[in-house]
Short mmCIF file of C-alpha atoms in Angstrom, two decimals:
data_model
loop_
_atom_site.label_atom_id
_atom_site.label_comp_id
_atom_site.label_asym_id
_atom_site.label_seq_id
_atom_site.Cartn_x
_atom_site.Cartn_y
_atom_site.Cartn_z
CA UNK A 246 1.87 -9.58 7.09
CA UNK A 247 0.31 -5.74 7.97
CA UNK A 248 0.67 -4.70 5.17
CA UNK A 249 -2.02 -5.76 2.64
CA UNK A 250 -3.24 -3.05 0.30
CA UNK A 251 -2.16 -0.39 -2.19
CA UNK A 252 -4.33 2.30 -1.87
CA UNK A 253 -6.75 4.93 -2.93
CA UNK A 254 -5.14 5.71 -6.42
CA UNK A 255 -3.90 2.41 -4.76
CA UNK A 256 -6.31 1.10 -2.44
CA UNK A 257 -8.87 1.34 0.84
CA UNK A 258 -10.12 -1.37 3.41
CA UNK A 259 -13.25 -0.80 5.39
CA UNK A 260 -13.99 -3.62 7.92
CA UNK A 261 -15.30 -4.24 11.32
CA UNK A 262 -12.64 -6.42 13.65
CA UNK A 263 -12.19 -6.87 17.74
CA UNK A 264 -9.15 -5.06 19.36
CA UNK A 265 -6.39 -7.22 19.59
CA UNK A 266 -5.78 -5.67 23.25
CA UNK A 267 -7.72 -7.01 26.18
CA UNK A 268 -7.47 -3.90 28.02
CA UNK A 269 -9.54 -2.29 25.12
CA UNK A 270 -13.31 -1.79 25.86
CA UNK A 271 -13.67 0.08 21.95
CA UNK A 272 -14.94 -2.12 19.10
CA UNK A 273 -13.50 -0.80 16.20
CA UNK A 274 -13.25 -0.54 12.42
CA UNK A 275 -10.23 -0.17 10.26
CA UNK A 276 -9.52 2.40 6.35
CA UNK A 277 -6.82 1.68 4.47
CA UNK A 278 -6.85 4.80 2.37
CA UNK A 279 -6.02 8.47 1.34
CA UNK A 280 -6.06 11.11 3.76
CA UNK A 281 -8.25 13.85 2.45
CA UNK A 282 -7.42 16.41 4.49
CA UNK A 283 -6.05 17.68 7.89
CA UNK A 284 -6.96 20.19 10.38
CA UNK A 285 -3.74 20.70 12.51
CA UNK A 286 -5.61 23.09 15.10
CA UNK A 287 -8.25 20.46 15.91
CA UNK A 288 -6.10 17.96 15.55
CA UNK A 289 -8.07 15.82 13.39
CA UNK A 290 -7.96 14.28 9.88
CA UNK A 291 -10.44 13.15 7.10
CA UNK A 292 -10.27 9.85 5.67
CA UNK A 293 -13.67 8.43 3.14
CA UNK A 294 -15.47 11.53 4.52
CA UNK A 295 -15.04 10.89 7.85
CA UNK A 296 -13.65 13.28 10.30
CA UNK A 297 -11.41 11.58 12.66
CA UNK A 298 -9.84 13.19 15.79
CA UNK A 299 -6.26 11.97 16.22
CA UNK A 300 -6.15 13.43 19.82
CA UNK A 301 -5.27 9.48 21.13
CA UNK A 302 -4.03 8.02 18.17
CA UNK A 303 -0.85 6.19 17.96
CA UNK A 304 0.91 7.20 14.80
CA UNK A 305 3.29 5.41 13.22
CA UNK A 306 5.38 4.19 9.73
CA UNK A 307 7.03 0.64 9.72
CA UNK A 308 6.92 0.99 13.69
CA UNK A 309 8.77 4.31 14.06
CA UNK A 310 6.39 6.34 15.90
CA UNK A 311 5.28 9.81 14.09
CA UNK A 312 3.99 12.56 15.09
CA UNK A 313 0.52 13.95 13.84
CA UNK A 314 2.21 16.88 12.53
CA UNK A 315 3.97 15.10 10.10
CA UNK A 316 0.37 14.21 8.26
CA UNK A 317 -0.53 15.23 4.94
CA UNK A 318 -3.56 14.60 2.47
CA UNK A 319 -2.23 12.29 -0.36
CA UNK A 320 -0.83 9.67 2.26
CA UNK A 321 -1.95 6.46 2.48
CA UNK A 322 -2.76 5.33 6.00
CA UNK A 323 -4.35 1.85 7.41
CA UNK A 324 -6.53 3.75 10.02
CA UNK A 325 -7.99 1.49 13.44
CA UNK A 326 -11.02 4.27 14.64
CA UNK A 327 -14.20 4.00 15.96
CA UNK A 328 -16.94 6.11 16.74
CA UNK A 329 -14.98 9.41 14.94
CA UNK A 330 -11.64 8.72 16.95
CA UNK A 331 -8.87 7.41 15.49
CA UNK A 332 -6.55 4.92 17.56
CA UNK A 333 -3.66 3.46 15.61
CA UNK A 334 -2.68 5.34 12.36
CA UNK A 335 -0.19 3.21 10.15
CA UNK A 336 1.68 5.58 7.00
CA UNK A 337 1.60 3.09 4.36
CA UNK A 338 3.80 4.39 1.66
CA UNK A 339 5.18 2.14 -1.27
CA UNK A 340 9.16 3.13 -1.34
CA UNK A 341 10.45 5.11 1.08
CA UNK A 342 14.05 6.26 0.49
CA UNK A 343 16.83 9.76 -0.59
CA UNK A 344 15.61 11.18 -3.57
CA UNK A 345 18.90 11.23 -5.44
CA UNK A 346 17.60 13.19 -8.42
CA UNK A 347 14.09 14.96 -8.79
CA UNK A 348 12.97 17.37 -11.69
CA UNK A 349 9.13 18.48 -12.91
CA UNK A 350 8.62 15.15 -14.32
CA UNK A 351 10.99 12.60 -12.74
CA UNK A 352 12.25 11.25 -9.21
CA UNK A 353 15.14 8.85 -8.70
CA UNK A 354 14.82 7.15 -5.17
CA UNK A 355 16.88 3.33 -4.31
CA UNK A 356 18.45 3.56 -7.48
CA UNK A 357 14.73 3.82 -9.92
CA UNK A 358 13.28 6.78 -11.89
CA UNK A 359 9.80 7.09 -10.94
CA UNK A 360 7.61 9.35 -13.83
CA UNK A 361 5.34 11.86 -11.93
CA UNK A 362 2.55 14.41 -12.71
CA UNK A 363 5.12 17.38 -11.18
CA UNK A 364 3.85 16.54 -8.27
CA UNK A 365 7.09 17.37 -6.02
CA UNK A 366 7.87 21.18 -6.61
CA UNK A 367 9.36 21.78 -3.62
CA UNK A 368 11.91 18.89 -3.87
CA UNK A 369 12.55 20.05 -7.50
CA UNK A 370 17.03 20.74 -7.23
CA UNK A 371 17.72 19.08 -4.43
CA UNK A 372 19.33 15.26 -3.86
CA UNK A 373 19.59 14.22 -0.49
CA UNK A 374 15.89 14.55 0.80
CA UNK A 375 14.59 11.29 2.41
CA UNK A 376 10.99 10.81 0.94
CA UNK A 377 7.74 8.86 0.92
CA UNK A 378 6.35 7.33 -2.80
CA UNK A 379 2.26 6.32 -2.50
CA UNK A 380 0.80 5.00 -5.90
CA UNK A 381 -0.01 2.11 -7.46
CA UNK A 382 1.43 -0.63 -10.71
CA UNK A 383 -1.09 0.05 -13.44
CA UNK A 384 -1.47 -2.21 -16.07
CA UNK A 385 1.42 -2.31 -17.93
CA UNK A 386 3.48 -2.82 -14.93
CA UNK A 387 4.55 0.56 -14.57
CA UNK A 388 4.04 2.85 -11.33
CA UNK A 389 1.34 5.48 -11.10
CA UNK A 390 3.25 7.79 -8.26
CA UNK A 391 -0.16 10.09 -6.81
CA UNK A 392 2.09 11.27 -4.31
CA UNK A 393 5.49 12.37 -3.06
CA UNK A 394 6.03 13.65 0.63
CA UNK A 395 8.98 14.38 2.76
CA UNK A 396 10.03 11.82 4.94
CA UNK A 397 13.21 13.74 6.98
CA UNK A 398 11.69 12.98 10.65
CA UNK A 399 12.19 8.65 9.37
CA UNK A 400 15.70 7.39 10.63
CA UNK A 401 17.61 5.96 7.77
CA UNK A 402 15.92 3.30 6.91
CA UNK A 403 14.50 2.32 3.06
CA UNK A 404 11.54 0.69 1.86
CA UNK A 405 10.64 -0.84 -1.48
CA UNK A 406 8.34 -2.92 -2.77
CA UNK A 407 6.79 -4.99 -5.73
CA UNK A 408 6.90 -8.19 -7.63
CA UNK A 409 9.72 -10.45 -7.47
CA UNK A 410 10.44 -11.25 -11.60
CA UNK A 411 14.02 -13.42 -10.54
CA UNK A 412 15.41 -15.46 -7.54
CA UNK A 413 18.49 -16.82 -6.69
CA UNK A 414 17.85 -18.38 -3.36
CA UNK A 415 21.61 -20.11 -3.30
CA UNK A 416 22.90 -16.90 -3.17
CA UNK A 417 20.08 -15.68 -1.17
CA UNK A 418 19.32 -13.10 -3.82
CA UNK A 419 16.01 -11.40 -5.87
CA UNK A 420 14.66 -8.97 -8.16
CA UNK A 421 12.18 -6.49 -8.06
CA UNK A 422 12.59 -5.48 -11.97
CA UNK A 423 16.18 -3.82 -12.14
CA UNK A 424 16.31 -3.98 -8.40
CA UNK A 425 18.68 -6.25 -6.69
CA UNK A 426 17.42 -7.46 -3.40
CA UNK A 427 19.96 -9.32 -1.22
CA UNK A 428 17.78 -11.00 1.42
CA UNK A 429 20.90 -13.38 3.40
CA UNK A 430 20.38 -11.17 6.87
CA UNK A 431 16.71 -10.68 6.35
CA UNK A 432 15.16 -12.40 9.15
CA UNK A 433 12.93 -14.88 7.66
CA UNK A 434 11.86 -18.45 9.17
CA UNK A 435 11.75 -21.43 6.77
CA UNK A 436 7.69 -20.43 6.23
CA UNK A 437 8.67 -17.17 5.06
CA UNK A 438 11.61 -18.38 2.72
CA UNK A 439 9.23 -20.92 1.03
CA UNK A 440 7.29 -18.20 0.12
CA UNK A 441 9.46 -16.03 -1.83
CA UNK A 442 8.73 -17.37 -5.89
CA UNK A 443 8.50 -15.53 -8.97
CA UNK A 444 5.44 -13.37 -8.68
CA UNK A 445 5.19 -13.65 -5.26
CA UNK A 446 4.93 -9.41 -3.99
CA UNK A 447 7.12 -8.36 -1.28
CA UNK A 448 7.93 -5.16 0.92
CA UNK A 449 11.49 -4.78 1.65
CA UNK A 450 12.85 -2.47 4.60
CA UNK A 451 16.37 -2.40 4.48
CA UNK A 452 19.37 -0.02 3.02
CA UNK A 453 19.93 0.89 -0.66
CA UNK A 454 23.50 1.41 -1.54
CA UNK A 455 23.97 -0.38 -5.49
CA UNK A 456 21.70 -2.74 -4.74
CA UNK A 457 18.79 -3.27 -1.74
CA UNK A 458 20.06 -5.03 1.54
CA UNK A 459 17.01 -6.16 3.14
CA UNK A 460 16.70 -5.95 7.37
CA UNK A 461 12.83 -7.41 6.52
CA UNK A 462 11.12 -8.85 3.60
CA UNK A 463 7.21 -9.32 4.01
CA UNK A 464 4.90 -11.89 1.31
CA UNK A 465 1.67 -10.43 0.56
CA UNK A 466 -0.99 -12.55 1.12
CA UNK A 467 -4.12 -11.82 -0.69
CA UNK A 468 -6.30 -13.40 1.51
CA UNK A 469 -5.33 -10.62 4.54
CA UNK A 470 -7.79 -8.71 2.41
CA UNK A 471 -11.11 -11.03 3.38
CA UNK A 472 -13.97 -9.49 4.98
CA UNK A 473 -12.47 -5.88 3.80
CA UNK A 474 -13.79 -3.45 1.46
CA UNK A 475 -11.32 -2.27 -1.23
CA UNK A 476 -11.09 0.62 -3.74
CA UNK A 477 -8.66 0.74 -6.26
CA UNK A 478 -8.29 0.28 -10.12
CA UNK A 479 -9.10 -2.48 -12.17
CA UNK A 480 -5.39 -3.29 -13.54
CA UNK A 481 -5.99 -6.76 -15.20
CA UNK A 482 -9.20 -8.31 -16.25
CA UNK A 483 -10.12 -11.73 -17.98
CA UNK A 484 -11.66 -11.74 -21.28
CA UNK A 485 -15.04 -13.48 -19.61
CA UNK A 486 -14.50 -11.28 -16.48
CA UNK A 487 -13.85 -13.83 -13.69
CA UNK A 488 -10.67 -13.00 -12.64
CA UNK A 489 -9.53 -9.13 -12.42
CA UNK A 490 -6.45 -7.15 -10.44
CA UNK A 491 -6.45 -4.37 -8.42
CA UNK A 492 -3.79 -1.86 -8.30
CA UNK A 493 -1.27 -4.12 -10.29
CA UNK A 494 -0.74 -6.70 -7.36
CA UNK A 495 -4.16 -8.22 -5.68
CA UNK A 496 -6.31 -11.32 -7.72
CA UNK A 497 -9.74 -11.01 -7.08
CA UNK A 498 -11.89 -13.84 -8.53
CA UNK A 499 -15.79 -12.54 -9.63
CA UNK A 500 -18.33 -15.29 -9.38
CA UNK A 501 -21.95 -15.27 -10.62
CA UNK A 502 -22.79 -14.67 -6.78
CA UNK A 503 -21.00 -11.32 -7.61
CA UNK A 504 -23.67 -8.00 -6.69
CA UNK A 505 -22.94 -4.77 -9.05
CA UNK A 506 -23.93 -1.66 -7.63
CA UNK A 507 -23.90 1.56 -9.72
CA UNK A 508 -23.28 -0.57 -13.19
CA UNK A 509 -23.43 -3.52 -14.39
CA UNK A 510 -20.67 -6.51 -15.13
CA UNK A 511 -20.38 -5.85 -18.86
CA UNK A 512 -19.38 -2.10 -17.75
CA UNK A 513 -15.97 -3.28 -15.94
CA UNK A 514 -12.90 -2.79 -17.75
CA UNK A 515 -9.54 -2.41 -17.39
CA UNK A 516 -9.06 1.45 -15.50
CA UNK A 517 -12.30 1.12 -13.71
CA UNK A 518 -11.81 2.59 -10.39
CA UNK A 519 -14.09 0.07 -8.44
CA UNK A 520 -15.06 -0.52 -4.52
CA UNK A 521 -15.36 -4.11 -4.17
CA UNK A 522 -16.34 -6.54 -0.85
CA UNK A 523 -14.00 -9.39 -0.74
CA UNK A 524 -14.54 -12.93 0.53
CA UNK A 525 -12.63 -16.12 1.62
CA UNK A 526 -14.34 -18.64 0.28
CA UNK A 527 -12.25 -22.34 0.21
CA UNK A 528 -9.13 -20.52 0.28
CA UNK A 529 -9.72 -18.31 -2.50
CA UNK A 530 -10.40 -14.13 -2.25
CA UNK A 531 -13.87 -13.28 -4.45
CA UNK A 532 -15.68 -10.19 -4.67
CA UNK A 533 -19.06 -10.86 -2.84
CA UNK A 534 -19.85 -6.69 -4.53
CA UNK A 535 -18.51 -4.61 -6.79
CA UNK A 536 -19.72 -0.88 -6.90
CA UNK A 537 -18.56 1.38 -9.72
CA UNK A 538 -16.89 4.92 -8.53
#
């Protein structure tokens, strides 16, 4: 699938890769991250400290094409660029839906009450705002929302996502917690429908009404994050510290191959906020480095 990573505060992918078009002479690089900042009159953004001019970039969320004045620093994006341009932007939010009910410490979008740092004053009243949800599942399961944007210009179209904890493939049928997915005109080959298992996390673009009818349902596969470099938090973490999770939802196995920049293993704990190399080695993603933030 795309989609692979949660996000800065969620999680950030820095990797060299060919252009997947032949009429494309750039070699280019690719962020998965927070945008720091934007500069509307030069029509440019910041992403990792880089200034990148958005002057030919094709912007988009879930395909819908978006204009650059609809960026904002908190959003996540999955950024191709090279050489200080930018050329395909992807928004890479986590639910995208109305915001039925919002107050200084709580917002209700698909159905679930999402706890925030009053982070969504200007939405504070209202009910019937579409909007865009970028955070991360911490450690006890429970979503860290860093930030809450307005998604009006979007046609009517949801997105959740997370890990499936039920299934009920006879009836074509799963949960995401207390959401009810109904997957039965999701178009999904018999590859795709294999995949779907307890555990197994999923983004789901669709319609909420009571319950979540899915259009799409993507797997995450961790091993779309090999050869990338990742920041995020340290949500999970063996007691010998071989096996950790980032951001609630990717397994990253540490060998003793595993470099440490800026600390040292015994330093990693759960809440670390971490940049860390991955590798696929036999099948399996490992941290080649992990450099404390």
């Amino acid at each position: 699938m795309k989609k692979v990573a949660v996000l800065l505060l969620g999680s950030m992918v820095l990797t060299g890769c060919g252009s997947d078009e032949s009429s494309d002479s750039h070699t280019s690089s690719t962020y998965m991250g927070e945008i720091e900042s934007v500069n509307a009159h030069a029509d440019s953004m910041t992403v990792n400290a880089m200034a990148l001019s958005l002057s030919s970039a094709r912007i988009e969320l879930n395909g819908h094409y978006v204009d650059s004045t609809e960026l904002e620093p908190g959003m996540q994006v999955d950024v191709e660029y090279d050489d200080g341009i930018a050329y395909e932007v992807d928004i890479d939010p986590e639910i995208v839906g109305i915001a039925t009910l919002v107050t200084e410490s709580e917002i209700t979008v698909n159905g679930q009450v999402f706890e925030h740092a009053n982070i969504a004053k200007d939405l504070v009243g209202t009910n019937s705002n579409r909007v865009m949800l970028f955070g991360y599942v911490d450690q006890t399961g429970k979503w860290v929302i860093n930030a809450i944007h307005k998604a009006n210009f979007l046609p009517a179209e949801d997105l959740y996502e997370g890990k499936i904890t039920s299934i009920d493939k006879a009836s074509s049928h799963f949960n995401i917690g207390t959401m009810k997915v109904d997957y039965s005109n999701a178009g999904m080959d018999h590859e795709d429908l294999a995949e779907l298992k307890v555990n197994a996390w999923v983004e789901v673009e669709g319609q909420f009404s009571t319950d979540f009818k899915a259009y799409d349902v993507d797997v995450e596969d961790d091993l779309d994050l090999a050869n990338a470099e990742v920041e995020g938090y340290v949500t999970a973490l063996n007691h010998d510290k071989t096996l950790m999770t980032l951001n609630g939802k990717t397994d990253v196995v540490i060998t003793e191959n595993t470099r440490f920049e800026d600390g040292i293993k015994d330093e990693l704990k759960i809440g670390s906020r971490v940049d860390v190399d991955l590798i696929n080695n036999a099948g399996q993603l490992q941290a080649s480095e992990i450099e404390f933030d």
